[in-house]
Amino acid sequence: MVTKAEEAISSFELDALKETANIGTGHATIALSALMNRKVNITIPNTTLVSVHEVGGKITSANEAVVGIYSKMRQGIAGNIVIILPTSCAYRLIDFINKKAEGEQKKDILNKEDIATLKKLGSLLYSAYLTALANFFEQNIVFQKPNIVSTFGDSIVDFILVQIGEQEKVLLISINFDVEGTDIKGDFVLLFTLTSLSPLLENLKKKMGMA
């Protein structure tokens, strides 16, 4: 069934965006796998057009304590990008990256070293993903340095959506991932407004002789 949001974009454009999601996810997965020296399993990217009020129920459990690695694209395209990790998985991931025994230090809050590790992870994965996106659209895309948000699932969604505006339709790209041989799992989420995507899609159609 075609939603009202999907009527705002052609099937060709949506297919192009889905292909972009696949390419970007592949690059980000390779980067994470190299960092962890482990195989990373991912789901096929779920790429859908939704209204803003539908986003929350699609990306995280409202009552789950999570850590978000959040960034905003500030050049080339307007969008938001976030890695959402259950709090326990965030601590495991930090220990793994820093080569510490799991639970070596009892943690109630993220310390400066933890935050630095998560920011480094975010920058690595976002650079890999957005470089693929930029190459696909022949567009320079720049993102802000990641910020770390530790809260409950519904609050992190509110934090992201306040950056967008209530009236916007958004392209939601969500990918579930887990690191093989560990209990580390999370979600990789991107949100783009249709307004921001329009010039990129026009550029793509011109390249293919469709405009």
XYZ file of N, CA and C in Angstrom:
633
model
N 0.843 -1.196 0.000
C 0.000 0.000 0.000
C 0.881 1.250 0.000
N 0.593 2.187 -0.878
C 1.378 3.406 -0.982
C 0.869 4.425 0.022
N 1.751 4.955 0.846
C 1.371 5.957 1.829
C 1.366 7.333 1.185
N 0.785 8.307 1.885
C 0.777 9.679 1.380
C 2.189 10.213 1.224
N 3.050 9.813 2.147
C 4.439 10.271 2.050
C 5.098 9.746 0.792
N 4.815 8.490 0.460
C 5.443 7.876 -0.707
C 4.922 8.464 -2.006
N 3.721 9.079 -1.983
C 3.202 9.712 -3.174
C 4.019 10.939 -3.552
N 4.788 11.470 -2.584
C 5.570 12.683 -2.814
C 6.878 12.401 -3.541
N 7.160 11.148 -3.828
C 8.426 10.788 -4.449
C 8.171 9.628 -5.405
N 8.849 9.619 -6.546
C 8.591 8.596 -7.552
C 9.223 7.268 -7.164
N 8.766 6.200 -7.809
C 9.323 4.876 -7.527
C 10.794 4.816 -7.931
N 11.157 5.507 -9.020
C 12.562 5.566 -9.432
C 13.415 6.213 -8.350
N 12.933 7.332 -7.810
C 13.685 8.044 -6.782
C 13.831 7.205 -5.521
N 12.754 6.523 -5.136
C 12.817 5.691 -3.938
C 13.779 4.529 -4.142
N 13.759 3.927 -5.331
C 14.697 2.836 -5.623
C 16.144 3.330 -5.567
N 16.381 4.537 -6.082
C 17.732 5.105 -6.046
C 18.187 5.329 -4.612
N 17.271 5.782 -3.769
C 17.606 6.017 -2.365
C 17.864 4.704 -1.631
N 17.101 3.675 -1.965
C 17.332 2.363 -1.353
C 18.696 1.811 -1.763
N 19.053 1.997 -3.028
C 20.362 1.539 -3.495
C 21.477 2.292 -2.770
N 21.267 3.582 -2.570
C 22.236 4.375 -1.820
C 22.398 3.845 -0.409
N 21.273 3.495 0.221
C 21.318 2.948 1.584
C 22.130 1.663 1.625
N 21.940 0.808 0.631
C 22.697 -0.450 0.582
C 24.200 -0.198 0.449
N 24.564 0.730 -0.427
C 25.980 1.033 -0.640
C 26.598 1.626 0.623
N 25.921 2.601 1.205
C 26.440 3.242 2.408
C 26.572 2.281 3.566
N 25.578 1.411 3.725
C 25.614 0.427 4.804
C 26.797 -0.517 4.644
N 27.065 -0.912 3.408
C 28.208 -1.786 3.161
C 29.516 -1.147 3.591
N 29.688 0.137 3.280
C 30.914 0.845 3.667
C 31.026 0.978 5.180
N 29.917 1.307 5.840
C 29.944 1.463 7.297
C 30.213 0.133 7.988
N 29.664 -0.944 7.449
C 29.868 -2.272 8.027
C 31.333 -2.688 7.945
N 31.957 -2.429 6.799
C 33.380 -2.746 6.637
C 34.212 -1.977 7.657
N 33.875 -0.708 7.861
C 34.621 0.118 8.818
C 34.476 -0.412 10.241
N 33.255 -0.790 10.639
C 33.028 -1.309 11.988
C 33.699 -2.659 12.168
N 33.627 -3.506 11.151
C 34.250 -4.824 11.225
C 35.765 -4.706 11.388
N 36.373 -3.751 10.665
C 37.821 -3.547 10.775
C 38.196 -3.044 12.163
N 37.381 -2.158 12.714
C 37.654 -1.626 14.049
C 37.554 -2.706 15.113
N 36.539 -3.564 14.990
C 36.294 -4.593 16.001
C 37.084 -5.869 15.740
N 37.597 -6.017 14.506
C 38.242 -7.261 14.090
C 37.296 -8.441 14.284
N 36.044 -8.206 13.993
C 34.990 -9.213 14.094
C 34.030 -9.041 12.926
N 33.347 -10.112 12.590
C 32.306 -10.010 11.584
C 31.129 -9.239 12.158
N 30.585 -8.343 11.364
C 29.411 -7.578 11.773
C 28.228 -8.015 10.921
N 27.174 -8.448 11.570
C 25.964 -8.863 10.873
C 24.984 -7.696 10.823
N 24.378 -7.486 9.663
C 23.423 -6.395 9.524
C 22.159 -6.894 8.840
N 21.070 -6.184 9.089
C 19.840 -6.447 8.365
C 19.863 -5.649 7.065
N 19.021 -6.036 6.135
C 18.844 -5.231 4.929
C 18.284 -3.880 5.363
N 18.846 -2.776 4.889
C 18.348 -1.467 5.321
C 16.851 -1.311 5.073
N 16.141 -0.871 6.086
C 14.719 -0.570 5.962
C 14.599 0.893 5.559
N 14.230 1.127 4.321
C 14.171 2.481 3.778
C 12.723 2.829 3.481
N 12.171 3.759 4.255
C 10.761 4.110 4.105
C 10.570 5.613 4.217
N 9.507 6.086 3.589
C 9.108 7.477 3.719
C 7.964 7.558 4.718
N 8.142 8.358 5.742
C 7.141 8.430 6.804
C 6.948 9.880 7.227
N 5.832 10.134 7.877
C 5.637 11.442 8.487
C 6.392 11.469 9.809
N 6.685 12.653 10.303
C 7.515 12.795 11.490
C 6.942 12.046 12.685
N 5.615 12.089 12.860
C 5.037 11.471 14.058
C 5.126 9.947 14.048
N 5.476 9.350 12.901
C 5.608 7.898 12.823
C 7.011 7.397 13.167
N 7.965 8.293 13.260
C 9.364 7.886 13.388
C 9.637 7.127 14.680
N 9.137 7.651 15.802
C 9.478 7.088 17.105
C 9.249 5.602 17.224
N 8.093 5.131 16.773
C 7.760 3.723 16.911
C 8.547 2.803 16.010
N 9.314 3.373 15.086
C 10.030 2.548 14.117
C 11.506 2.343 14.440
N 12.057 3.112 15.404
C 13.505 3.014 15.579
C 13.970 2.612 16.966
N 13.150 2.667 17.985
C 13.642 2.272 19.300
C 12.492 2.015 20.251
N 12.753 1.246 21.279
C 11.769 0.998 22.325
C 11.693 2.213 23.240
N 10.494 2.685 23.513
C 10.317 3.938 24.249
C 10.926 3.904 25.646
N 10.854 2.757 26.329
C 11.272 2.693 27.730
C 12.664 2.107 27.934
N 13.398 1.866 26.850
C 14.724 1.269 26.967
C 15.786 2.350 27.163
N 16.673 2.144 28.139
C 17.795 3.067 28.345
C 18.798 2.873 27.216
N 19.139 3.957 26.538
C 20.011 3.863 25.371
C 21.067 4.958 25.401
N 22.100 4.727 24.599
C 23.107 5.748 24.324
C 23.043 6.041 22.829
N 22.952 7.308 22.489
C 22.910 7.705 21.091
C 24.157 8.467 20.694
N 24.722 8.113 19.546
C 25.846 8.854 18.964
C 25.249 9.647 17.809
N 25.063 10.932 18.026
C 24.235 11.738 17.135
C 25.051 12.776 16.372
N 24.717 12.951 15.102
C 25.344 14.000 14.308
C 24.324 14.561 13.324
N 24.612 15.764 12.882
C 23.750 16.435 11.913
C 24.575 16.819 10.702
N 24.030 16.579 9.528
C 24.716 16.971 8.308
C 24.547 18.466 8.090
N 25.648 19.164 7.823
C 25.596 20.623 7.749
C 26.008 21.173 6.390
N 26.327 20.308 5.456
C 26.660 20.774 4.107
C 26.331 19.681 3.112
N 25.739 20.073 1.981
C 25.448 19.120 0.924
C 24.070 18.509 1.009
N 23.607 18.272 2.224
C 22.290 17.681 2.438
C 21.908 17.924 3.893
N 20.624 18.125 4.133
C 20.147 18.307 5.507
C 19.636 16.972 6.012
N 20.203 16.508 7.095
C 19.774 15.225 7.635
C 20.365 14.978 9.000
N 19.877 13.931 9.634
C 20.334 13.541 10.961
C 20.756 12.084 10.921
N 21.792 11.772 11.668
C 22.332 10.420 11.671
C 22.663 10.033 13.108
N 22.275 8.831 13.513
C 22.467 8.438 14.907
C 22.669 6.930 15.010
N 23.601 6.533 15.857
C 23.741 5.135 16.259
C 23.083 5.016 17.623
N 22.147 4.091 17.756
C 21.440 3.894 19.022
C 21.840 2.544 19.602
N 22.383 2.568 20.813
C 22.852 1.357 21.487
C 22.156 1.218 22.834
N 21.630 0.028 23.163
C 21.217 -0.195 24.546
C 22.401 0.122 25.458
N 22.134 0.723 26.607
C 23.221 1.183 27.473
C 24.239 0.087 27.773
N 23.773 -1.120 28.063
C 24.699 -2.216 28.370
C 25.592 -2.533 27.177
N 25.039 -2.452 25.968
C 25.833 -2.711 24.761
C 26.852 -1.606 24.518
N 26.486 -0.378 24.854
C 27.426 0.735 24.697
C 28.658 0.515 25.564
N 28.455 0.073 26.815
C 29.588 -0.178 27.704
C 30.441 -1.338 27.197
N 29.795 -2.391 26.694
C 30.554 -3.523 26.144
C 31.378 -3.079 24.938
N 30.772 -2.268 24.100
C 31.454 -1.786 22.900
C 32.671 -0.935 23.268
N 32.511 -0.069 24.240
C 33.623 0.771 24.700
C 34.769 -0.098 25.221
N 34.439 -1.078 26.064
C 35.476 -1.963 26.611
C 36.179 -2.742 25.504
N 35.395 -3.199 24.512
C 35.960 -3.989 23.421
C 36.930 -3.141 22.602
N 36.511 -1.941 22.239
C 37.365 -1.065 21.429
C 38.647 -0.701 22.171
N 38.520 -0.455 23.473
C 39.680 -0.062 24.286
C 40.451 -1.253 24.846
N 40.049 -2.461 24.391
C 40.736 -3.699 24.775
C 40.786 -3.889 26.293
N 39.664 -3.625 26.925
C 39.528 -3.855 28.358
C 38.605 -5.039 28.588
N 38.827 -5.749 29.684
C 37.923 -6.838 30.031
C 36.544 -6.254 30.288
N 35.522 -6.973 29.822
C 34.161 -6.477 29.998
C 33.860 -6.265 31.480
N 33.369 -5.077 31.797
C 33.024 -4.780 33.177
C 34.223 -4.537 34.064
N 35.388 -4.282 33.463
C 36.615 -4.065 34.243
C 36.441 -2.903 35.218
N 35.725 -1.892 34.759
C 35.433 -0.766 35.625
C 33.923 -0.630 35.761
N 33.444 -0.578 36.988
C 32.018 -0.401 37.223
C 31.597 0.978 36.744
N 30.588 1.032 35.892
C 30.210 2.307 35.302
C 28.739 2.605 35.569
N 28.499 3.780 36.101
C 27.134 4.260 36.247
C 26.841 5.355 35.228
N 27.877 6.084 34.848
C 27.748 7.117 33.830
C 28.948 7.031 32.893
N 28.799 7.619 31.728
C 29.900 7.648 30.769
C 30.944 8.665 31.215
N 32.214 8.230 31.254
C 33.273 9.176 31.592
C 33.848 9.791 30.313
N 34.838 10.662 30.459
C 35.399 11.369 29.307
C 36.000 10.410 28.288
N 36.669 9.367 28.772
C 37.268 8.390 27.862
C 36.187 7.639 27.090
N 35.107 7.278 27.781
C 33.995 6.588 27.128
C 33.403 7.453 26.021
N 33.153 8.705 26.346
C 32.553 9.624 25.381
C 33.470 9.818 24.178
N 34.768 9.943 24.424
C 35.728 10.100 23.330
C 35.724 8.876 22.418
N 35.619 7.684 23.018
C 35.586 6.447 22.234
C 34.351 6.401 21.348
N 33.199 6.760 21.901
C 31.957 6.727 21.131
C 31.959 7.780 20.025
N 32.517 8.939 20.300
C 32.609 9.971 19.262
C 33.514 9.517 18.119
N 34.613 8.852 18.472
C 35.520 8.327 17.452
C 34.805 7.288 16.595
N 34.041 6.423 17.242
C 33.279 5.411 16.518
C 32.278 6.064 15.578
N 31.545 7.053 16.088
C 30.569 7.742 15.258
C 31.204 8.398 14.049
N 32.303 9.091 14.259
C 32.987 9.762 13.150
C 33.446 8.766 12.093
N 33.954 7.623 12.531
C 34.432 6.593 11.610
C 33.298 6.054 10.743
N 32.197 5.678 11.379
C 31.088 5.074 10.642
C 30.358 6.098 9.784
N 30.178 7.299 10.305
C 29.470 8.317 9.535
C 30.276 8.747 8.322
N 31.580 8.837 8.479
C 32.437 9.186 7.351
C 32.348 8.125 6.263
N 32.363 6.855 6.661
C 32.276 5.759 5.689
C 30.943 5.791 4.951
N 29.866 5.959 5.698
C 28.530 5.946 5.091
C 28.335 7.159 4.180
N 28.648 8.338 4.687
C 28.348 9.557 3.943
C 29.290 9.774 2.771
N 30.494 9.212 2.828
C 31.379 9.260 1.665
C 30.760 8.487 0.507
N 30.177 7.329 0.819
C 29.491 6.545 -0.213
C 28.300 7.318 -0.768
N 27.556 7.968 0.108
C 26.404 8.766 -0.314
C 26.851 9.938 -1.190
N 27.920 10.601 -0.786
C 28.434 11.743 -1.545
C 28.912 11.320 -2.930
N 29.586 10.178 -3.008
C 30.064 9.682 -4.299
C 28.902 9.323 -5.213
N 27.863 8.747 -4.632
C 26.697 8.334 -5.417
C 26.024 9.549 -6.052
N 25.885 10.614 -5.281
C 25.189 11.805 -5.753
C 26.135 12.880 -6.296
N 27.451 12.603 -6.278
C 28.450 13.586 -6.697
C 28.234 14.904 -5.960
N 28.173 14.796 -4.664
C 27.882 15.947 -3.808
C 28.784 15.901 -2.584
N 29.338 17.039 -2.196
C 30.155 17.100 -0.986
C 29.239 17.150 0.233
N 29.358 16.167 1.129
C 28.517 16.110 2.319
C 29.408 16.187 3.552
N 29.106 17.122 4.428
C 29.889 17.335 5.643
C 28.978 17.168 6.848
N 29.464 16.464 7.875
C 28.664 16.288 9.087
C 29.357 16.919 10.288
N 28.563 17.302 11.265
C 29.097 17.872 12.493
C 29.773 16.797 13.327
N 30.672 17.215 14.210
C 31.268 16.266 15.138
C 30.166 15.624 15.973
N 30.223 14.304 16.175
C 29.147 13.624 16.904
C 29.012 14.107 18.348
N 27.781 14.090 18.828
C 27.472 14.322 20.231
C 26.945 13.033 20.837
N 27.088 12.891 22.134
C 26.632 11.687 22.826
C 25.423 12.039 23.688
N 24.364 11.251 23.546
C 23.139 11.444 24.318
C 22.834 10.146 25.043
N 22.700 10.215 26.362
C 22.360 9.036 27.165
C 21.001 9.280 27.801
N 19.994 8.483 27.403
C 18.635 8.757 27.846
C 17.765 7.535 27.566
N 16.443 7.716 27.576
C 15.527 6.647 27.198
C 15.144 6.804 25.734
N 14.687 5.706 25.146
C 14.435 5.677 23.718
C 13.522 6.768 23.207
N 12.425 7.027 23.923
C 11.493 8.040 23.442
C 12.107 9.434 23.488
N 12.971 9.674 24.469
C 13.608 10.986 24.592
C 14.613 11.239 23.478
N 15.333 10.206 23.085
C 16.316 10.405 22.011
C 15.618 10.665 20.687
N 14.454 10.050 20.482
C 13.674 10.328 19.280
C 13.197 11.777 19.288
N 12.710 12.238 20.439
C 12.273 13.636 20.552
C 13.426 14.591 20.261
N 14.614 14.248 20.758
C 15.798 15.086 20.548
C 16.098 15.221 19.057
N 15.990 14.124 18.326
C 16.268 14.148 16.890
C 15.192 14.925 16.143
N 13.939 14.664 16.486
C 12.840 15.242 15.727
C 12.704 16.743 15.909
N 13.141 17.258 17.053
C 13.051 18.704 17.258
C 13.935 19.445 16.263
N 14.915 18.730 15.695
C 15.798 19.334 14.701
C 15.129 19.421 13.322
N 14.030 18.697 13.139
C 13.450 18.549 11.810
C 12.250 19.464 11.592
N 11.309 19.457 12.536
C 10.076 20.216 12.357
C 8.904 19.284 12.140
N 7.779 19.635 12.707
C 6.631 18.735 12.746
C 6.000 18.477 11.386
N 6.132 19.397 10.463
C 5.397 19.273 9.212
C 6.128 18.460 8.147
N 7.374 18.150 8.374
C 8.188 17.504 7.348
C 7.910 16.011 7.221
N 7.915 15.542 5.982
C 8.012 14.122 5.708
C 9.503 13.783 5.691
N 9.841 12.588 6.110
C 11.251 12.223 6.171
C 11.490 10.862 5.531
N 12.680 10.707 4.980
C 13.154 9.400 4.553
C 13.858 8.788 5.753
N 13.368 7.652 6.199
C 13.941 6.952 7.345
C 14.706 5.735 6.850
N 15.978 5.677 7.168
C 16.808 4.515 6.857
C 17.262 3.919 8.179
N 16.879 2.689 8.451
C 17.278 2.057 9.714
C 17.875 0.683 9.443
N 18.957 0.395 10.144
C 19.680 -0.870 9.999
C 19.972 -1.420 11.386
N 19.612 -2.668 11.621
C 19.999 -3.339 12.862
C 21.339 -4.031 12.639
N 22.211 -3.984 13.635
C 23.492 -4.667 13.502
C 23.862 -5.354 14.806
N 24.691 -6.385 14.684
C 25.286 -7.017 15.861
C 26.692 -7.479 15.512
N 27.535 -7.531 16.518
C 28.927 -7.938 16.341
C 29.046 -9.401 16.726
N 29.449 -10.228 15.764
C 29.479 -11.674 15.970
C 30.402 -12.053 17.125
N 29.925 -12.990 17.956
C 30.724 -13.464 19.078
C 30.681 -12.560 20.289
N 29.806 -11.552 20.262
C 29.651 -10.637 21.394
C 28.159 -10.432 21.653
N 27.860 -9.697 22.712
C 26.473 -9.311 22.985
C 26.215 -7.870 22.563
N 27.018 -7.382 21.630
C 26.900 -5.995 21.181
C 25.941 -5.909 19.998
N 24.943 -5.063 20.124
C 23.988 -4.849 19.041
C 23.494 -3.408 19.105
N 22.908 -2.952 18.017
C 22.393 -1.592 18.004
C 21.680 -1.283 16.703
N 21.357 -0.020 16.534
C 20.657 0.449 15.340
C 21.395 1.640 14.751
N 21.458 1.648 13.444
C 22.073 2.732 12.685
C 20.935 3.421 11.953
N 20.686 4.690 12.259
C 19.489 5.368 11.763
C 19.863 6.679 11.080
N 19.264 6.908 9.914
C 19.424 8.176 9.210
C 18.051 8.744 8.893
N 17.934 10.057 9.007
C 16.694 10.758 8.687
C 17.010 11.922 7.752
N 16.336 11.936 6.603
C 16.505 13.022 5.644
C 15.137 13.605 5.317
N 15.038 14.933 5.272
C 13.781 15.538 4.854
C 13.669 15.456 3.334
N 12.440 15.399 2.845
C 12.243 15.365 1.398
C 12.735 16.656 0.756
N 12.598 17.758 1.479
C 13.082 19.038 0.959
C 14.575 18.979 0.668
N 15.325 18.374 1.585
C 16.782 18.312 1.416
C 17.187 17.351 0.310
N 16.373 16.330 0.069
C 16.713 15.335 -0.944
C 16.430 15.814 -2.363
N 15.532 16.779 -2.521
C 15.093 17.192 -3.858
C 16.235 17.573 -4.794
N 17.167 18.452 -4.386
C 18.246 18.810 -5.323
C 19.158 17.640 -5.670
N 19.356 16.721 -4.732
C 20.194 15.559 -5.017
C 19.527 14.645 -6.030
N 18.223 14.455 -5.878
C 17.496 13.588 -6.800
C 17.413 14.213 -8.191
N 17.280 15.530 -8.258
C 17.282 16.207 -9.551
C 18.629 16.024 -10.240
N 19.692 16.113 -9.476
C 21.040 15.907 -10.002
C 21.182 14.497 -10.554
N 20.653 13.518 -9.817
C 20.726 12.122 -10.242
C 19.966 11.906 -11.542
N 18.777 12.489 -11.658
C 17.974 12.319 -12.870
C 18.656 12.960 -14.083
N 19.320 14.085 -13.875
C 20.038 14.728 -14.974
C 21.173 13.837 -15.467
N 21.873 13.213 -14.534
C 22.974 12.314 -14.894
C 22.480 11.152 -15.738
N 21.243 10.723 -15.463
C 20.694 9.566 -16.163
C 19.832 9.973 -17.352
N 19.843 11.275 -17.702
C 19.096 11.750 -18.852
C 17.606 11.721 -18.674
N 17.152 11.865 -17.432
C 15.718 11.800 -17.154
C 15.140 13.169 -16.828
N 15.942 14.209 -16.958
C 15.442 15.554 -16.653
C 15.928 16.541 -17.708
